[in-house]
Coordinates of C-alpha atoms in Angstrom, one line a residue:
X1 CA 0.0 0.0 0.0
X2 CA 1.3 3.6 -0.8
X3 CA 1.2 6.0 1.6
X4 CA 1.1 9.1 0.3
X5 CA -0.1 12.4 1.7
X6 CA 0.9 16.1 2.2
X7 CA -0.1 18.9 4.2
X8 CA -1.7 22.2 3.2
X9 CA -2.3 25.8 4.3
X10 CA -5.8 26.9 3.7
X11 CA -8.2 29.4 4.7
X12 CA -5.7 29.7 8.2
X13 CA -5.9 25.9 8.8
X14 CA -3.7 23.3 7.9
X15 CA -5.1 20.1 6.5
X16 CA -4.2 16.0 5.9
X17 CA -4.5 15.5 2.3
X18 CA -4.6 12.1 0.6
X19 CA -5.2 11.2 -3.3
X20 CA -9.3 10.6 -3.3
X21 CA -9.9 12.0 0.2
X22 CA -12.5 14.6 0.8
X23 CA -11.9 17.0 3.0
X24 CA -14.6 20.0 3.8
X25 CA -13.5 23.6 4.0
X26 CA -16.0 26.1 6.0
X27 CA -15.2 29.6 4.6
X28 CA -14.8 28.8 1.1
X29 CA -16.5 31.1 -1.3
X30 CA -16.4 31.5 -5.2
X31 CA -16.9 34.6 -7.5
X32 CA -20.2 35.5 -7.9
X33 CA -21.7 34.5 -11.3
X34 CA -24.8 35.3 -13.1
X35 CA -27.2 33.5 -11.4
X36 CA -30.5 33.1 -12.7
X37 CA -33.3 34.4 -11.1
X38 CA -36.4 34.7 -10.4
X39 CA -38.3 36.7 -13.2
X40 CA -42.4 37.6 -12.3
X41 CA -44.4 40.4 -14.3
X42 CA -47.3 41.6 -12.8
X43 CA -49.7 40.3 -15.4
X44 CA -49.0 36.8 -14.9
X45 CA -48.2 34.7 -11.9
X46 CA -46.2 32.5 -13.3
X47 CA -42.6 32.5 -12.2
X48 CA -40.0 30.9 -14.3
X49 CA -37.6 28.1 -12.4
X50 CA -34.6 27.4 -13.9
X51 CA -32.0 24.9 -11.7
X52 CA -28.7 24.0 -13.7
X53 CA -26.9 22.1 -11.1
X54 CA -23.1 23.0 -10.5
X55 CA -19.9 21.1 -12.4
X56 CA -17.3 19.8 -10.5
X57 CA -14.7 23.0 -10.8
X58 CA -10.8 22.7 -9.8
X59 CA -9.5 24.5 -7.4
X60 CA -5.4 24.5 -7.1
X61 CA -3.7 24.9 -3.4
X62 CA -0.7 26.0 -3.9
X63 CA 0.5 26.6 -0.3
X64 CA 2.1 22.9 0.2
X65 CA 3.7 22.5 3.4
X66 CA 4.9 18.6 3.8
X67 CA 4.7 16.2 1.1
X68 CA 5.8 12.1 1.7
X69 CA 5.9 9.2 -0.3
X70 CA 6.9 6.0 -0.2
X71 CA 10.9 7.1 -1.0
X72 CA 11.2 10.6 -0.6
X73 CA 10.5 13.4 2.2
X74 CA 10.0 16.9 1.4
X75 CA 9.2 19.9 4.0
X76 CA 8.7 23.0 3.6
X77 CA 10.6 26.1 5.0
X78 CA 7.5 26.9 5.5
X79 CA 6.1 26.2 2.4
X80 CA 7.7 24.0 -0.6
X81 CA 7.3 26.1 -4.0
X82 CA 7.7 23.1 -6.5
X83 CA 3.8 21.0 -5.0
X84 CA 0.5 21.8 -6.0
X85 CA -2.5 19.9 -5.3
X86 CA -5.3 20.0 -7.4
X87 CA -8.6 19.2 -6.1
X88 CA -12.2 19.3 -7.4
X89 CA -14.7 21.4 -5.7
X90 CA -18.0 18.8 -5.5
X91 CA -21.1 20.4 -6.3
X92 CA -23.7 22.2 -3.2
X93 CA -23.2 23.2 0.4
X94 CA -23.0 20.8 3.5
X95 CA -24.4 22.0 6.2
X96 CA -23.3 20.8 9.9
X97 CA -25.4 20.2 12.7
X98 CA -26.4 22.8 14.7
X99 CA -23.8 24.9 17.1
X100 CA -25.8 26.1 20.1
X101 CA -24.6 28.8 22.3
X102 CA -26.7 28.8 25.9
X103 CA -25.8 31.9 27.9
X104 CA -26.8 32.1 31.6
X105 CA -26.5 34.7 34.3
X106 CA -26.8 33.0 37.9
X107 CA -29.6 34.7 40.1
X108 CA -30.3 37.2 37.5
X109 CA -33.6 35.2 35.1
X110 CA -31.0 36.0 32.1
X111 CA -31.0 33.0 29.9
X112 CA -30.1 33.2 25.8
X113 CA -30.2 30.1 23.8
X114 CA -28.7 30.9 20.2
X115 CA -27.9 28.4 17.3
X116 CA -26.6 28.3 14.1
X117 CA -25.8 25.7 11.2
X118 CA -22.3 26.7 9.5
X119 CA -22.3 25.7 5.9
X120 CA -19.6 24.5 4.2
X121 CA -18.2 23.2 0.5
X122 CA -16.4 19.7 0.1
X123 CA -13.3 19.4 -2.0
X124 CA -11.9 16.3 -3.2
X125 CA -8.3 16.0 -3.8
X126 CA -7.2 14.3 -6.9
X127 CA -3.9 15.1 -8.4
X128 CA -0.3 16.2 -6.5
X129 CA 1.4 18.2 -9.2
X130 CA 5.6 19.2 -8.8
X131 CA 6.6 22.1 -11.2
X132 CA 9.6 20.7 -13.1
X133 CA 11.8 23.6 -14.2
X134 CA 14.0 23.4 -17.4
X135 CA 15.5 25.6 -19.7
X136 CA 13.5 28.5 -19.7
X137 CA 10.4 27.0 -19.4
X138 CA 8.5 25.4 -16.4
X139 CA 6.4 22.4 -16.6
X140 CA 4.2 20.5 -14.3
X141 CA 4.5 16.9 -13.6
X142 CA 1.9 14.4 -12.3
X143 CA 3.4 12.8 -9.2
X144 CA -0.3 11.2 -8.1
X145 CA -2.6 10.7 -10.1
X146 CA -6.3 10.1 -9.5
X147 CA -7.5 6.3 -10.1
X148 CA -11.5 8.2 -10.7
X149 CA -10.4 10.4 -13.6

């Protein structure tokens, strides 16, 4: 069995990443797009619906700190230039189950009970990419490759 992984930086956390693992990421956000939306006129009541569900998009982390496989060792000083890892960012949000927040004042009838569902998007990490630099040119090479694509 390979064992491969490496370590990322991302949105302030550092995270485990395998070939084919998910991982979820809580403050991820994409551009905004045109969106279609909902179009009513006032002289019917029809409203026209339109779902187009989301593709599978790549998203590239480039801030590698720790890469292993089977041979080889590489860390970062803090962070190793040559690594990429290329992931695919799964279509809709996840959301989590509920964080409650209870706040309580002893002897004083003060009592707050607040909740709140974080959302978040899950990325599946498919491909570790080393930038191979020759003469004048750079290339990218496939270290791990993704047995689902």
């Amino acid at each position: 069995m390979t064992n491969i992984y490496s370590i990322i930086e991302s949105f302030g956390r550092q995270f485990w990443v395998e070939p084919d693992k998910f991982q979820d990421f809580y403050n991820f956000k994409l551009t905004k797009s045109s969106r279609n939306t909902v179009k009513t006129s006032s002289r019917n009541f029809k409203a026209n619906y339109t779902h187009q569900p989301e593709k599978a998009k790549i998203v590239l982390f480039d801030r590698v700190m720790f890469y292993s496989n089977d041979n080889n060792v590489y860390l970062g000083k803090p962070l190793l230039n040559d690594f990429r890892i290329e992931g695919s960012l799964l279509p809709g949000l996840r959301k989590k189950s509920k964080l409650v927040v209870f706040k309580m004042r002893a002897k004083k009838a003060y009592r707050r009970k607040i909740g709140h569902k974080v959302s978040s998007r899950r990325v599946r990490f498919d491909n570790v990419l080393r930038i191979m630099s020759s003469k004048n040119r750079y290339d990218l090479q496939v270290l791990v490759k993704s047995s689902k694509t």
